[in-house]
Coordinates of C-alpha atoms in Angstrom, one line a residue:
Chain K
M1 CA 0.0 0.0 0.0
L2 CA 2.7 2.4 0.9
K3 CA 4.5 1.5 -2.4
K4 CA 1.3 2.5 -4.2
Q5 CA 1.2 5.8 -2.6
L6 CA 4.8 6.5 -3.4
T7 CA 4.5 5.5 -7.0
P8 CA 3.3 8.9 -8.4
Y9 CA 6.0 10.7 -6.5
L10 CA 8.6 8.4 -7.9
L11 CA 7.2 9.2 -11.3
V12 CA 7.4 12.9 -11.0
S13 CA 10.7 12.9 -9.0
P14 CA 13.0 13.3 -12.1
Y15 CA 10.9 16.2 -13.1
L16 CA 11.2 17.9 -9.6
L17 CA 14.9 17.3 -9.5
H18 CA 15.4 18.7 -13.0
L19 CA 13.2 21.7 -12.0
A20 CA 15.2 22.4 -9.0
V21 CA 18.5 22.4 -10.7
F22 CA 17.7 23.9 -14.0
V23 CA 14.9 26.2 -13.3
A24 CA 14.4 27.2 -9.6
F25 CA 18.1 27.5 -8.8
P26 CA 18.9 29.5 -11.9
V27 CA 16.0 32.0 -11.2
V28 CA 17.1 32.6 -7.6
F29 CA 20.8 32.7 -8.6
S30 CA 20.1 35.1 -11.4
I31 CA 18.6 37.6 -8.8
V32 CA 21.7 37.0 -6.6
L33 CA 24.0 37.7 -9.6
T34 CA 22.3 41.0 -10.4
F35 CA 24.0 42.4 -7.1
H36 CA 27.4 41.1 -7.9
K37 CA 30.5 41.5 -10.2
W38 CA 31.9 38.2 -11.4
N39 CA 34.0 37.1 -14.2
I40 CA 33.7 33.3 -13.2
I41 CA 37.4 33.0 -12.5
S42 CA 37.9 35.3 -9.5
P43 CA 35.6 35.3 -6.4
M44 CA 32.2 37.0 -6.7
E45 CA 32.3 40.6 -5.5
Y46 CA 29.1 42.4 -4.0
V47 CA 28.5 45.7 -5.7
G48 CA 24.9 46.6 -4.6
L49 CA 22.8 48.3 -7.2
T50 CA 25.8 49.1 -9.5
N51 CA 24.5 46.7 -12.2
Y52 CA 21.0 48.3 -12.2
V53 CA 22.5 51.9 -12.3
R54 CA 24.6 50.9 -15.3
L55 CA 21.7 49.2 -17.0
F56 CA 19.6 52.4 -16.9
K57 CA 22.4 54.5 -18.3
D58 CA 23.4 51.8 -21.0
A59 CA 22.8 53.3 -24.4
T60 CA 23.4 50.0 -26.1
F61 CA 20.8 48.2 -24.1
L62 CA 18.3 50.9 -24.8
K63 CA 19.2 50.6 -28.5
S64 CA 18.6 46.8 -28.4
L65 CA 15.2 47.6 -26.9
I66 CA 14.4 50.0 -29.6
N67 CA 15.6 47.6 -32.2
T68 CA 13.3 45.1 -30.8
C69 CA 10.4 47.5 -31.1
I70 CA 11.2 48.3 -34.7
F71 CA 11.4 44.6 -35.3
L72 CA 8.1 43.8 -33.8
A73 CA 6.4 46.9 -35.4
I74 CA 7.2 45.6 -39.0
H75 CA 7.3 41.9 -38.3
I76 CA 3.8 41.5 -36.6
P77 CA 1.6 43.5 -38.9
L78 CA 3.3 42.2 -42.1
Q79 CA 3.0 38.6 -40.9
I80 CA -0.6 38.8 -40.0
I81 CA -1.5 40.5 -43.3
V82 CA 0.5 38.0 -45.5
A83 CA -0.4 35.0 -43.4
L84 CA -4.2 35.8 -43.4
F85 CA -4.2 36.7 -47.1
L86 CA -2.5 33.5 -48.2
A87 CA -4.6 31.4 -45.7
E88 CA -7.8 33.0 -47.1
V89 CA -6.8 32.1 -50.7
L90 CA -5.9 28.6 -49.6
N91 CA -9.3 28.3 -48.0
Q92 CA -11.0 28.6 -51.3
K93 CA -12.1 25.5 -53.2
I94 CA -8.7 24.9 -55.0
K95 CA -6.8 21.9 -56.1
F96 CA -3.2 21.0 -54.8
R97 CA -4.0 22.8 -51.4
G98 CA -1.5 20.3 -49.7
F99 CA 1.2 21.2 -52.1
F100 CA 0.9 25.0 -51.6
R101 CA 0.6 24.5 -47.7
A102 CA 3.7 22.4 -47.7
A103 CA 5.7 24.9 -49.9
F104 CA 4.7 27.9 -47.7
F105 CA 5.8 25.9 -44.6
L106 CA 9.2 24.9 -46.0
P107 CA 11.1 27.8 -44.5
V108 CA 9.6 27.1 -41.1
I109 CA 11.3 23.7 -40.8
V110 CA 14.7 24.9 -42.1
S111 CA 17.2 26.1 -39.5
G112 CA 17.3 29.8 -38.9
V113 CA 21.1 29.5 -39.7
V114 CA 20.4 28.2 -43.2
V115 CA 17.7 30.9 -43.8
T116 CA 20.1 33.6 -42.5
I117 CA 23.2 32.6 -44.6
L118 CA 20.9 32.4 -47.7
W119 CA 19.4 35.8 -47.1
Q120 CA 22.7 37.3 -46.4
Q121 CA 23.7 36.5 -50.1
L122 CA 20.2 37.7 -51.3
F123 CA 20.7 41.1 -49.5
G124 CA 24.3 41.5 -50.9
Y125 CA 24.9 45.1 -51.9
D126 CA 26.7 44.4 -55.3
S127 CA 25.7 40.9 -56.2
G128 CA 22.6 40.1 -54.1
M129 CA 19.5 39.2 -55.9
F130 CA 17.4 42.0 -54.5
N131 CA 19.7 44.8 -55.7
R132 CA 20.0 43.0 -59.0
L133 CA 16.4 43.1 -59.4
L134 CA 16.2 46.7 -58.4
V135 CA 18.9 47.7 -60.8
T136 CA 17.1 45.7 -63.6
I137 CA 14.0 47.7 -63.3
G138 CA 15.9 50.8 -63.1
L139 CA 15.9 51.7 -59.4
D140 CA 18.8 52.4 -57.0
K141 CA 20.6 49.8 -54.9
I142 CA 19.6 49.5 -51.3
G143 CA 22.1 48.9 -48.4
W144 CA 19.9 46.1 -47.0
L145 CA 22.5 45.3 -44.4
T146 CA 24.9 48.2 -44.5
D147 CA 22.5 51.1 -44.0
P148 CA 21.7 51.5 -40.4
N149 CA 18.2 52.9 -41.1
V150 CA 17.3 49.8 -43.3
A151 CA 19.2 46.8 -41.7
M152 CA 16.6 46.1 -39.0
T153 CA 13.8 46.2 -41.6
S154 CA 15.7 43.7 -43.7
I155 CA 16.0 41.3 -40.8
A156 CA 12.2 41.7 -40.0
L157 CA 11.5 41.0 -43.7
M158 CA 13.6 37.8 -43.6
A159 CA 12.0 36.7 -40.4
T160 CA 8.6 37.1 -41.7
W161 CA 9.5 35.0 -44.8
K162 CA 10.8 32.3 -42.4
N163 CA 7.8 32.1 -40.0
V164 CA 4.8 33.2 -42.1
G165 CA 4.2 29.5 -43.1
L166 CA 3.4 28.5 -39.6
Y167 CA 0.9 31.3 -39.3
I168 CA -0.8 30.4 -42.5
V169 CA -1.5 27.0 -41.1
L170 CA -2.7 28.4 -37.8
F171 CA -5.0 30.9 -39.7
L172 CA -6.3 28.0 -42.0
V173 CA -7.2 26.1 -38.9
G174 CA -9.0 29.3 -37.6
L175 CA -10.8 29.9 -40.8
Q176 CA -12.2 26.4 -41.0
T177 CA -13.8 26.8 -37.7
V178 CA -16.1 29.6 -39.2
P179 CA -19.5 28.0 -39.7
A180 CA -20.3 27.9 -43.5
H181 CA -23.8 29.0 -42.9
Y182 CA -22.7 32.4 -41.8
Y183 CA -21.3 33.1 -45.2
E184 CA -24.4 31.5 -46.9
A185 CA -26.7 33.9 -44.9
A186 CA -24.5 36.9 -45.8
E187 CA -24.6 35.9 -49.5
L188 CA -28.4 35.8 -49.4
E189 CA -28.2 39.4 -48.0
G190 CA -26.0 40.2 -50.9
A191 CA -22.8 40.8 -49.1
T192 CA -19.5 41.3 -51.1
H193 CA -16.5 39.4 -50.6
T194 CA -14.8 42.4 -48.8
Q195 CA -17.8 42.8 -46.5
K196 CA -17.9 39.0 -45.7
F197 CA -14.2 39.2 -44.9
F198 CA -14.4 42.2 -42.5
K199 CA -17.8 41.4 -41.0
I200 CA -17.5 37.6 -40.5
T201 CA -14.0 36.2 -41.0
L202 CA -12.1 38.8 -39.1
P203 CA -14.2 38.8 -35.9
M204 CA -14.4 35.0 -35.9
I205 CA -10.6 34.5 -36.0
N206 CA -9.7 37.1 -33.6
P207 CA -8.4 34.5 -31.1
T208 CA -6.0 33.2 -33.8
I209 CA -4.8 36.7 -34.5
F210 CA -4.0 37.3 -30.8
M211 CA -2.3 33.9 -30.5
V212 CA -0.1 35.0 -33.6
V213 CA 0.7 38.4 -32.0
I214 CA 1.8 36.7 -28.8
L215 CA 3.8 33.9 -30.5
S216 CA 5.7 36.4 -32.7
T217 CA 6.2 38.8 -29.9
I218 CA 8.0 36.1 -28.0
G219 CA 9.9 35.2 -31.1
G220 CA 10.9 38.8 -31.6
F221 CA 12.1 39.1 -28.1
S222 CA 14.3 36.0 -28.7
L223 CA 16.0 37.3 -31.7
F224 CA 19.6 36.3 -31.8
I225 CA 21.0 34.1 -34.6
E226 CA 19.8 36.4 -37.4
P227 CA 21.8 39.5 -36.3
Y228 CA 24.7 37.4 -34.9
I229 CA 25.3 35.9 -38.4
M230 CA 24.3 38.7 -40.6
T231 CA 25.5 41.8 -39.1
G232 CA 27.1 41.1 -35.8
G233 CA 24.7 43.7 -34.4
G234 CA 25.9 46.5 -36.6
P235 CA 26.1 48.8 -38.5
L236 CA 26.2 51.2 -35.5
N237 CA 24.3 48.8 -33.2
S238 CA 21.3 49.2 -35.5
T239 CA 20.6 45.5 -35.4
I240 CA 21.8 44.5 -32.0
S241 CA 19.1 42.5 -30.2
A242 CA 18.7 42.1 -26.4
V243 CA 19.6 38.5 -26.5
L244 CA 22.7 39.3 -28.7
Y245 CA 23.8 42.0 -26.2
I246 CA 23.3 39.7 -23.2
Y247 CA 25.4 37.1 -25.0
K248 CA 28.2 39.7 -25.8
Q249 CA 28.2 40.9 -22.2
G250 CA 28.4 37.4 -20.9
F251 CA 30.6 35.6 -23.2
F252 CA 32.8 38.2 -25.0
Y253 CA 33.6 40.3 -21.8
Y254 CA 32.7 37.7 -19.1
H255 CA 30.6 40.3 -17.2
M256 CA 28.5 37.6 -15.7
G257 CA 26.8 39.9 -13.1
Y258 CA 25.9 42.5 -15.5
S259 CA 24.8 40.1 -18.2
A260 CA 22.5 38.4 -15.7
T261 CA 21.2 41.8 -14.7
L262 CA 20.4 42.5 -18.4
G263 CA 18.7 39.0 -18.7
F264 CA 16.7 39.4 -15.5
F265 CA 15.5 42.9 -16.5
F266 CA 14.6 41.9 -20.1
A267 CA 12.8 38.9 -18.9
M268 CA 10.6 41.2 -16.7
I269 CA 9.9 43.3 -19.7
I270 CA 8.9 40.2 -21.7
L271 CA 6.6 38.8 -18.8
L272 CA 5.0 42.4 -18.5
V273 CA 4.3 42.7 -22.4
V274 CA 3.0 39.1 -22.6
M275 CA 0.7 39.6 -19.5
I276 CA -0.6 42.8 -21.1
Q277 CA -1.3 41.1 -24.4
K278 CA -3.1 38.1 -22.6
R279 CA -5.2 40.5 -20.6
F280 CA -6.5 41.9 -24.0
V281 CA -7.3 38.4 -25.2
E282 CA -9.3 37.8 -22.0
K283 CA -11.1 41.1 -22.2
D284 CA -12.0 40.3 -25.8
K285 CA -13.6 36.9 -24.8
Chain M
M1 CA -11.6 34.0 -63.7
K2 CA -11.4 34.4 -60.1
K3 CA -10.0 30.9 -59.8
V4 CA -7.2 31.9 -62.3
I5 CA -6.1 34.9 -60.0
F6 CA -6.1 32.6 -57.0
Y7 CA -3.8 30.1 -58.7
L8 CA -1.6 32.8 -59.9
L9 CA -1.2 34.2 -56.4
L10 CA -0.6 30.8 -54.9
I11 CA 2.0 29.9 -57.6
T12 CA 3.9 33.2 -57.0
G13 CA 3.7 32.6 -53.2
A14 CA 5.1 29.0 -53.6
L15 CA 8.0 30.3 -55.9
I16 CA 8.8 33.0 -53.4
F17 CA 9.1 30.3 -50.6
I18 CA 10.9 27.6 -52.6
Y19 CA 13.0 29.5 -55.2
P20 CA 15.6 30.8 -52.7
F21 CA 16.3 27.2 -51.6
V22 CA 16.7 26.0 -55.1
W23 CA 19.0 28.8 -55.8
M24 CA 21.0 28.0 -52.8
I25 CA 21.5 24.4 -53.9
S26 CA 22.3 25.4 -57.5
A27 CA 24.8 28.2 -56.3
S28 CA 26.6 25.6 -54.0
L29 CA 27.3 23.5 -57.0
A30 CA 28.3 26.5 -59.3
P31 CA 31.9 27.5 -59.9
E32 CA 32.7 30.4 -57.4
N33 CA 32.8 33.1 -60.0
E34 CA 29.4 32.3 -61.4
I35 CA 27.5 32.4 -58.1
S36 CA 26.5 35.9 -58.4
N37 CA 24.9 35.3 -61.7
L38 CA 21.8 34.2 -60.0
T39 CA 20.9 31.8 -62.7
L40 CA 19.8 28.3 -61.7
F41 CA 22.0 26.8 -64.4
P42 CA 25.7 27.6 -64.1
S43 CA 27.9 26.6 -67.2
T44 CA 29.1 23.5 -65.3
F45 CA 28.2 21.9 -62.0
T46 CA 31.2 21.2 -59.6
I47 CA 31.5 19.9 -56.1
D48 CA 34.6 22.1 -55.4
S49 CA 32.7 24.1 -52.7
Y50 CA 31.8 21.1 -50.8
K51 CA 35.4 19.6 -51.0
L52 CA 36.8 22.9 -49.7
M53 CA 34.2 23.0 -47.0
I54 CA 34.8 19.5 -45.9
D55 CA 38.6 20.2 -45.7
K56 CA 38.0 23.2 -43.5
I57 CA 35.4 22.0 -41.0
P58 CA 34.4 18.5 -39.5
I59 CA 30.9 18.8 -41.0
G60 CA 30.4 15.0 -41.0
Q61 CA 31.4 14.7 -37.3
S62 CA 29.0 17.6 -36.5
L63 CA 26.1 15.7 -38.2
I64 CA 26.8 12.7 -36.1
N65 CA 27.1 15.0 -32.9
S66 CA 23.7 16.6 -33.8
L67 CA 22.1 13.3 -34.3
I68 CA 23.4 12.0 -31.0
V69 CA 22.2 15.1 -29.1
S70 CA 18.8 15.5 -30.6
S71 CA 18.0 11.8 -30.6
S72 CA 18.9 11.6 -26.8
V73 CA 17.0 14.7 -26.0
T74 CA 14.0 13.4 -27.8
L75 CA 14.1 10.0 -26.3
G76 CA 14.5 11.5 -22.8
V77 CA 11.6 14.0 -23.4
L78 CA 9.4 11.1 -24.5
I79 CA 10.2 8.9 -21.6
F80 CA 10.2 11.5 -18.7
G81 CA 7.3 13.5 -20.2
S82 CA 5.1 10.4 -20.4
M83 CA 6.0 9.4 -16.8
V84 CA 5.0 12.8 -15.5
G85 CA 2.1 13.1 -17.9
Y86 CA 0.8 9.8 -16.7
A87 CA 1.1 10.6 -12.9
L88 CA -0.7 13.9 -13.5
S89 CA -3.4 12.5 -15.5
R90 CA -4.1 9.1 -14.1
M91 CA -3.1 9.2 -10.4
E92 CA -4.4 10.8 -7.2
F93 CA -1.8 12.3 -5.0
R94 CA -1.2 15.3 -2.7
G95 CA 0.6 18.2 -4.5
R96 CA -0.6 17.1 -7.9
D97 CA -2.4 20.3 -8.9
L98 CA 0.5 22.4 -7.5
I99 CA 3.0 20.5 -9.7
F100 CA 0.7 21.1 -12.6
Y101 CA 0.5 24.9 -12.0
I102 CA 4.3 25.0 -11.6
I103 CA 4.7 23.3 -15.0
I104 CA 2.3 25.8 -16.6
F105 CA 4.3 28.6 -14.9
T106 CA 7.6 27.4 -16.2
M107 CA 6.2 27.7 -19.7
T108 CA 5.8 31.4 -19.4
L109 CA 9.3 31.8 -17.9
P110 CA 11.5 33.6 -20.5
F111 CA 14.9 31.7 -21.2
Q112 CA 16.7 35.0 -20.9
I113 CA 16.5 34.9 -17.2
T114 CA 18.1 31.5 -16.8
L115 CA 20.7 31.7 -19.5
I116 CA 23.6 33.0 -17.4
P117 CA 23.0 31.0 -14.2
Q118 CA 22.5 27.8 -16.3
Y119 CA 25.8 28.3 -17.9
I120 CA 27.4 28.8 -14.5
I121 CA 25.8 25.4 -13.4
I122 CA 27.3 23.7 -16.4
V123 CA 30.7 25.2 -15.5
Q124 CA 30.4 23.9 -11.8
F125 CA 29.3 20.5 -13.1
G126 CA 32.4 20.3 -15.2
W127 CA 30.2 19.7 -18.4
V128 CA 31.6 22.4 -20.6
D129 CA 32.7 20.7 -23.8
S130 CA 30.5 17.6 -23.1
F131 CA 27.4 16.4 -24.6
L132 CA 25.8 16.3 -21.1
A133 CA 25.6 20.0 -21.4
L134 CA 23.6 19.8 -24.6
I135 CA 21.3 16.9 -23.4
V136 CA 20.6 17.1 -19.7
P137 CA 19.1 20.6 -19.4
Y138 CA 16.7 19.6 -22.2
L139 CA 15.4 16.4 -20.9
M140 CA 12.3 17.8 -19.4
N141 CA 9.9 19.8 -21.3
A142 CA 6.8 21.5 -19.9
L143 CA 4.9 21.5 -23.1
S144 CA 5.5 17.9 -23.8
I145 CA 4.4 17.0 -20.2
I146 CA 1.2 18.9 -20.8
M147 CA 0.5 17.3 -24.2
F148 CA 1.1 13.8 -22.7
R149 CA -1.2 14.6 -19.8
Q150 CA -3.9 15.7 -22.2
Y151 CA -3.5 12.7 -24.5
F152 CA -3.4 10.1 -21.6
K153 CA -6.7 11.5 -20.3
S154 CA -8.3 10.3 -23.5
I155 CA -7.3 6.6 -23.0
P156 CA -10.0 4.4 -21.6
Q157 CA -9.6 3.4 -17.9
D158 CA -10.6 -0.1 -18.8
L159 CA -7.3 -0.6 -20.6
I160 CA -5.2 0.4 -17.5
D161 CA -7.3 -1.6 -15.1
A162 CA -6.9 -4.8 -17.3
A163 CA -3.2 -4.4 -17.4
R164 CA -3.2 -3.9 -13.5
I165 CA -5.2 -7.1 -13.1
D166 CA -2.5 -8.9 -15.2
G167 CA 0.0 -7.6 -12.7
C168 CA 1.6 -4.9 -14.6
G169 CA 3.7 -2.2 -12.8
E170 CA 3.1 1.5 -13.5
L171 CA 6.2 1.7 -15.8
R172 CA 5.0 -1.3 -17.8
I173 CA 1.6 0.3 -18.1
I174 CA 3.1 3.6 -19.5
F175 CA 5.4 2.0 -22.0
R176 CA 3.5 -1.3 -23.0
I177 CA 0.0 -0.2 -22.7
L178 CA -0.1 3.7 -23.1
W179 CA 2.5 4.1 -25.6
P180 CA 1.2 1.8 -28.4
N181 CA -2.1 3.7 -27.9
S182 CA -0.6 7.1 -28.1
V183 CA 1.3 7.0 -31.4
P184 CA -0.1 10.5 -32.6
A185 CA 1.1 12.2 -29.4
L186 CA 4.5 10.4 -29.6
I187 CA 5.0 11.6 -33.1
T188 CA 3.9 15.1 -32.5
I189 CA 6.0 15.6 -29.4
G190 CA 8.9 13.7 -31.0
I191 CA 9.0 16.0 -33.9
I192 CA 8.6 19.2 -32.0
T193 CA 11.3 18.2 -29.6
F194 CA 13.7 16.9 -32.2
M195 CA 13.3 20.0 -34.4
A196 CA 13.9 22.4 -31.3
S197 CA 17.0 20.6 -30.3
W198 CA 18.3 20.2 -33.8
N199 CA 17.9 23.9 -34.5
E200 CA 19.2 25.3 -31.1
V201 CA 22.3 27.5 -31.7
L202 CA 22.6 29.8 -28.8
W203 CA 23.1 27.2 -26.1
P204 CA 25.7 25.1 -28.0
L205 CA 27.6 28.4 -28.7
I206 CA 27.8 29.0 -25.0
V207 CA 28.8 25.6 -23.7
I208 CA 30.7 23.9 -26.5
R209 CA 34.1 25.3 -27.6
D210 CA 35.8 22.2 -28.9
E211 CA 35.2 21.9 -32.6
S212 CA 35.0 18.1 -32.7
L213 CA 32.0 18.1 -30.2
M214 CA 30.0 21.0 -32.0
T215 CA 26.5 20.5 -33.3
M216 CA 26.0 21.1 -37.0
P217 CA 24.1 24.5 -36.8
Q218 CA 26.7 25.7 -34.4
L219 CA 29.7 24.7 -36.6
V220 CA 28.0 26.2 -39.6
T221 CA 27.2 29.4 -37.8
L222 CA 30.8 29.8 -36.5
F223 CA 32.0 28.9 -40.1
A224 CA 29.9 31.7 -41.6
V225 CA 30.8 34.4 -39.2
G226 CA 34.4 33.4 -38.7
G227 CA 37.1 34.2 -41.3
R228 CA 37.6 30.7 -42.4
A229 CA 35.1 30.7 -45.3
E230 CA 37.5 33.4 -46.6
S231 CA 34.6 35.4 -48.0
Q232 CA 33.9 32.7 -50.5
L233 CA 30.1 32.4 -51.0
G234 CA 30.2 28.9 -52.4
V235 CA 31.6 27.2 -49.3
K236 CA 29.1 29.1 -47.0
L237 CA 26.3 28.0 -49.1
A238 CA 27.5 24.4 -49.3
A239 CA 27.7 24.4 -45.5
A240 CA 24.2 25.7 -45.4
V241 CA 22.9 23.1 -47.9
M242 CA 24.5 20.3 -45.7
L243 CA 22.7 21.7 -42.7
A244 CA 19.3 22.0 -44.5
L245 CA 19.3 18.8 -46.3
P246 CA 18.6 16.2 -43.6
I247 CA 15.5 18.1 -42.4
I248 CA 14.3 18.9 -45.9
I249 CA 14.5 15.2 -46.9
A250 CA 12.7 14.1 -43.7
Y251 CA 10.1 16.9 -44.6
L252 CA 9.6 15.6 -48.1
F253 CA 8.5 12.2 -46.7
F254 CA 6.6 13.3 -43.5
Q255 CA 5.4 16.9 -44.3
K256 CA 1.9 16.3 -43.0
Y257 CA 3.2 15.2 -39.7
F258 CA 5.6 18.2 -39.5
I259 CA 2.9 20.7 -40.3
Q260 CA 0.5 19.2 -37.9
S261 CA 3.0 18.8 -35.0
M262 CA 4.5 22.3 -35.4
A263 CA 1.0 23.9 -35.6
S264 CA -0.2 22.1 -32.6
S265 CA 2.7 23.3 -30.6
G266 CA 1.8 26.9 -31.7
I267 CA -1.9 26.4 -30.6
K268 CA -1.0 24.8 -27.2
E269 CA 1.0 27.8 -26.3

């Protein structure tokens, strides 16, 4: 009988052990680290609030937050518009739907490293595909990755291309939950295609839109490998992301305390933003 | 007429998503001086870029490393995830709900907060430059536990009772009775976990320094940003093709499973 009562605890014990070592302890330790200066080799040194003071004066960190905002401001609307549009077309009675869906999904399954190396070539100033196309139709070249005003937009464009397939599929699932008789009733009333889209489709798939917003926000906050490979955060820090900056502070300069402070503070921002977004969703319901 | 426009739109869309990959493969097989021509058909096809790349980096070894790491993580997540999922869905015990809420909470915890402390733990354990650093932190996964819990709830109690009467222990019930009846869940969780592990770059960059232990995306990343590709496009693209190919081939055969699995992971979050 005792053995029977113990069994569930035995089954969850590996999880609890793992949780303690790789989640609970790191969270507590990260808070401790924010009050210390440490390069891993010499002993930890208590520095009070120095790391926080430094963080609030850190122009590069502020820049990384602004870059994240620029990224999200382009990425989220673009992604929703493109995904919704292609999902709506896919939702018509068409042949080869499976093929098109699989084609749109291809970049989603391929490693971000591959996509970034590939787009680095497409964005090339002299020999990249985009500038060659621009020159062919008689326009000026664009410094996709070399112009500080453009580089973050370029990365957002690439990220949209990579991820939009996932959101097409999510929207397609959402669209198929809209009851067909809604559209039939609207057609009897003589509604146009546009009217049907804005009056029926859009309100019905609102939950999917919110889900896409939350997912791509979290994705945007995790941006790392794209600027790391393409630009190293440049030109002039115009593409440095928060995670890239945390990585540089920790593993280029071995500022463990400061890097942990950046990570802790950034995580709080993420939690706050996601909480606000979820509030919105609940209100909507 | 409307149909024609739809098809034109879809074909244009499909080309935008597929063409860059086709170009990448073709360019990796083109002579270096023809890559910037953007044509899909260079004057000759050559594997020089691949030869050069293989000379410079241990790409074959990294493929094996990635396979070892991602397979171990996937197997661990399936085993431990189903154990916890089973306890949470099919057993009564004190603290069960608390554990469930903790699992939900850890899903919302941003990784940015644990990144540095986790690295310090790995250093303390002496796991830097060891596969343990790449595998052990990923053996438990909140999303997979929740998905197992949900799936196991749908399995008839009779099946479990019958196994108990036959004298099966709980582990045998999980792996002999529940697993054969949970193939869709195993496939979904398996694909999500394998893909996430396969594509992880940031963590390997932090804990692995020894080139012979690097995972494939890590090695290709360092090759692309370091000076060793010597600004030759062909070798970089060849490395990228090598990294993309295993997943693309798997995708060609199992695309339905890939799409369903990854979409369901999005919906669950």
